[in-house]
PDB file of C-alpha atoms in Angstrom:
ATOM      1  CA  UNK A 616       1.111 -10.024  -0.915  1.00 95.00           C
ATOM      2  CA  UNK A 617       0.598 -12.707  -2.696  1.00 95.00           C
ATOM      3  CA  UNK A 618       2.322 -10.700  -5.740  1.00 95.00           C
ATOM      4  CA  UNK A 619       5.102 -10.370  -4.192  1.00 95.00           C
ATOM      5  CA  UNK A 620       5.110 -13.466  -2.969  1.00 95.00           C
ATOM      6  CA  UNK A 621       7.036 -14.296  -6.328  1.00 94.00           C
ATOM      7  CA  UNK A 622       9.324 -12.196  -5.888  1.00 95.00           C
ATOM      8  CA  UNK A 623      10.587 -12.965  -2.145  1.00 95.00           C
ATOM      9  CA  UNK A 624      13.482 -16.698  -3.155  1.00 95.00           C
ATOM     10  CA  UNK A 625      14.145 -18.765   0.498  1.00 95.00           C
ATOM     11  CA  UNK A 626      15.523 -17.058   2.533  1.00 93.00           C
ATOM     12  CA  UNK A 627      14.262 -13.535   1.952  1.00 95.00           C
ATOM     13  CA  UNK A 628      11.955 -11.501   3.555  1.00 95.00           C
ATOM     14  CA  UNK A 629       9.205  -9.598   2.947  1.00 95.00           C
ATOM     15  CA  UNK A 630       8.135  -6.709   5.592  1.00 93.00           C
ATOM     16  CA  UNK A 631       4.372  -5.156   6.060  1.00 93.00           C
ATOM     17  CA  UNK A 632       5.081  -1.992   7.217  1.00 91.00           C
ATOM     18  CA  UNK A 633       2.052  -0.200   9.869  1.00 88.00           C
ATOM     19  CA  UNK A 634       0.299  -3.780  11.701  1.00 84.00           C
ATOM     20  CA  UNK A 635      -0.337  -1.755  15.059  1.00 84.00           C
ATOM     21  CA  UNK A 636      -2.698   0.105  13.074  1.00 86.00           C
ATOM     22  CA  UNK A 637      -5.107  -2.734  14.524  1.00 85.00           C
ATOM     23  CA  UNK A 638      -3.655  -1.556  17.443  1.00 83.00           C
ATOM     24  CA  UNK A 639      -4.431   1.625  17.654  1.00 86.00           C
ATOM     25  CA  UNK A 640      -8.142   1.736  16.355  1.00 86.00           C
ATOM     26  CA  UNK A 641      -9.804   2.155  19.868  1.00 88.00           C
ATOM     27  CA  UNK A 642      -8.000   5.496  20.553  1.00 90.00           C
ATOM     28  CA  UNK A 643      -9.991   8.808  19.978  1.00 92.00           C
ATOM     29  CA  UNK A 644      -9.951   9.538  16.379  1.00 90.00           C
ATOM     30  CA  UNK A 645      -9.272   6.048  14.752  1.00 89.00           C
ATOM     31  CA  UNK A 646     -10.740   5.015  13.053  1.00 89.00           C
ATOM     32  CA  UNK A 647     -12.685   2.025  13.998  1.00 87.00           C
ATOM     33  CA  UNK A 648     -12.508   0.505  10.995  1.00 91.00           C
ATOM     34  CA  UNK A 649      -9.070  -0.503  11.088  1.00 88.00           C
ATOM     35  CA  UNK A 650      -9.909  -3.995  14.468  1.00 88.00           C
ATOM     36  CA  UNK A 651     -10.307  -5.544  11.145  1.00 90.00           C
ATOM     37  CA  UNK A 652      -8.817  -3.857   8.202  1.00 91.00           C
ATOM     38  CA  UNK A 653      -5.295  -3.477   9.111  1.00 92.00           C
ATOM     39  CA  UNK A 654      -2.041  -5.182   7.959  1.00 92.00           C
ATOM     40  CA  UNK A 655      -1.707  -7.780  10.379  1.00 92.00           C
ATOM     41  CA  UNK A 656      -5.391  -9.401   9.148  1.00 94.00           C
ATOM     42  CA  UNK A 657      -4.157  -8.778   5.035  1.00 95.00           C
ATOM     43  CA  UNK A 658      -1.070 -11.101   6.707  1.00 95.00           C
ATOM     44  CA  UNK A 659      -3.755 -13.606   8.075  1.00 95.00           C
ATOM     45  CA  UNK A 660      -5.390 -14.355   4.702  1.00 96.00           C
ATOM     46  CA  UNK A 661      -2.090 -14.158   3.195  1.00 97.00           C
ATOM     47  CA  UNK A 662      -0.021 -17.147   5.220  1.00 97.00           C
ATOM     48  CA  UNK A 663      -3.531 -19.036   4.935  1.00 97.00           C
ATOM     49  CA  UNK A 664      -3.057 -18.686   0.842  1.00 96.00           C
ATOM     50  CA  UNK A 665      -1.068 -21.132  -1.053  1.00 95.00           C
ATOM     51  CA  UNK A 666       1.535 -18.517  -1.415  1.00 95.00           C
ATOM     52  CA  UNK A 667       1.660 -17.858   1.282  1.00 96.00           C
ATOM     53  CA  UNK A 668       2.039 -21.332   2.789  1.00 95.00           C
ATOM     54  CA  UNK A 669       5.765 -20.557   2.452  1.00 95.00           C
ATOM     55  CA  UNK A 670       6.567 -18.431   4.788  1.00 97.00           C
ATOM     56  CA  UNK A 671       6.656 -18.095   8.341  1.00 96.00           C
ATOM     57  CA  UNK A 672       6.297 -14.844  10.651  1.00 94.00           C
ATOM     58  CA  UNK A 673       9.890 -13.757  12.168  1.00 91.00           C
ATOM     59  CA  UNK A 674       7.833 -12.037  15.304  1.00 86.00           C
ATOM     60  CA  UNK A 675      11.414 -11.936  16.078  1.00 83.00           C
ATOM     61  CA  UNK A 676      11.649  -7.709  17.066  1.00 77.00           C
ATOM     62  CA  UNK A 677       8.131  -7.721  18.336  1.00 77.00           C
ATOM     63  CA  UNK A 678       8.780  -7.926  21.726  1.00 70.00           C
ATOM     64  CA  UNK A 679      11.542  -5.172  21.967  1.00 67.00           C
ATOM     65  CA  UNK A 680       8.037  -2.641  21.635  1.00 63.00           C
ATOM     66  CA  UNK A 681      10.424  -0.519  18.524  1.00 65.00           C
ATOM     67  CA  UNK A 682       8.306  -1.667  15.559  1.00 68.00           C
ATOM     68  CA  UNK A 683       5.121  -0.336  14.083  1.00 76.00           C
ATOM     69  CA  UNK A 684       5.084  -3.143  11.872  1.00 81.00           C
ATOM     70  CA  UNK A 685       4.841  -6.579  14.283  1.00 82.00           C
ATOM     71  CA  UNK A 686       4.346  -9.528  12.579  1.00 86.00           C
ATOM     72  CA  UNK A 687       4.817  -7.844   9.564  1.00 89.00           C
ATOM     73  CA  UNK A 688       8.289  -9.934   9.153  1.00 91.00           C
ATOM     74  CA  UNK A 689       7.412 -12.402   6.977  1.00 96.00           C
ATOM     75  CA  UNK A 690      10.629 -14.377   5.955  1.00 95.00           C
ATOM     76  CA  UNK A 691      10.007 -17.210   3.139  1.00 96.00           C
ATOM     77  CA  UNK A 692      11.108 -20.579   4.413  1.00 92.00           C
ATOM     78  CA  UNK A 693      14.466 -21.793   2.276  1.00 86.00           C
ATOM     79  CA  UNK A 694      11.909 -24.902   1.918  1.00 73.00           C
ATOM     80  CA  UNK A 695       7.874 -24.549   0.649  1.00 56.00           C
ATOM     81  CA  UNK A 696       5.838 -26.037   2.400  1.00 53.00           C
ATOM     82  CA  UNK A 697       7.998 -26.931   5.655  1.00 55.00           C
ATOM     83  CA  UNK A 698       5.778 -25.824   8.675  1.00 55.00           C
TER      84      UNK A 698
END
């Protein structure tokens, strides 16, 4: 994500796929390490980094149960660092 951050212009987004893997970790035949090793954990780490502070999570699609990428739309703020 840090490598892609400079490529995202203000107002655009980075889309991170397969965040649902965290929630699938408890299912039969799933890989238990998915609880910690998943895209949402990577998003959390990225948002806590200096590069990630220019982004916010767009959760507008999460409530529709139509995505395998919850919390995966990272919008670059128009004003870097604004919260």
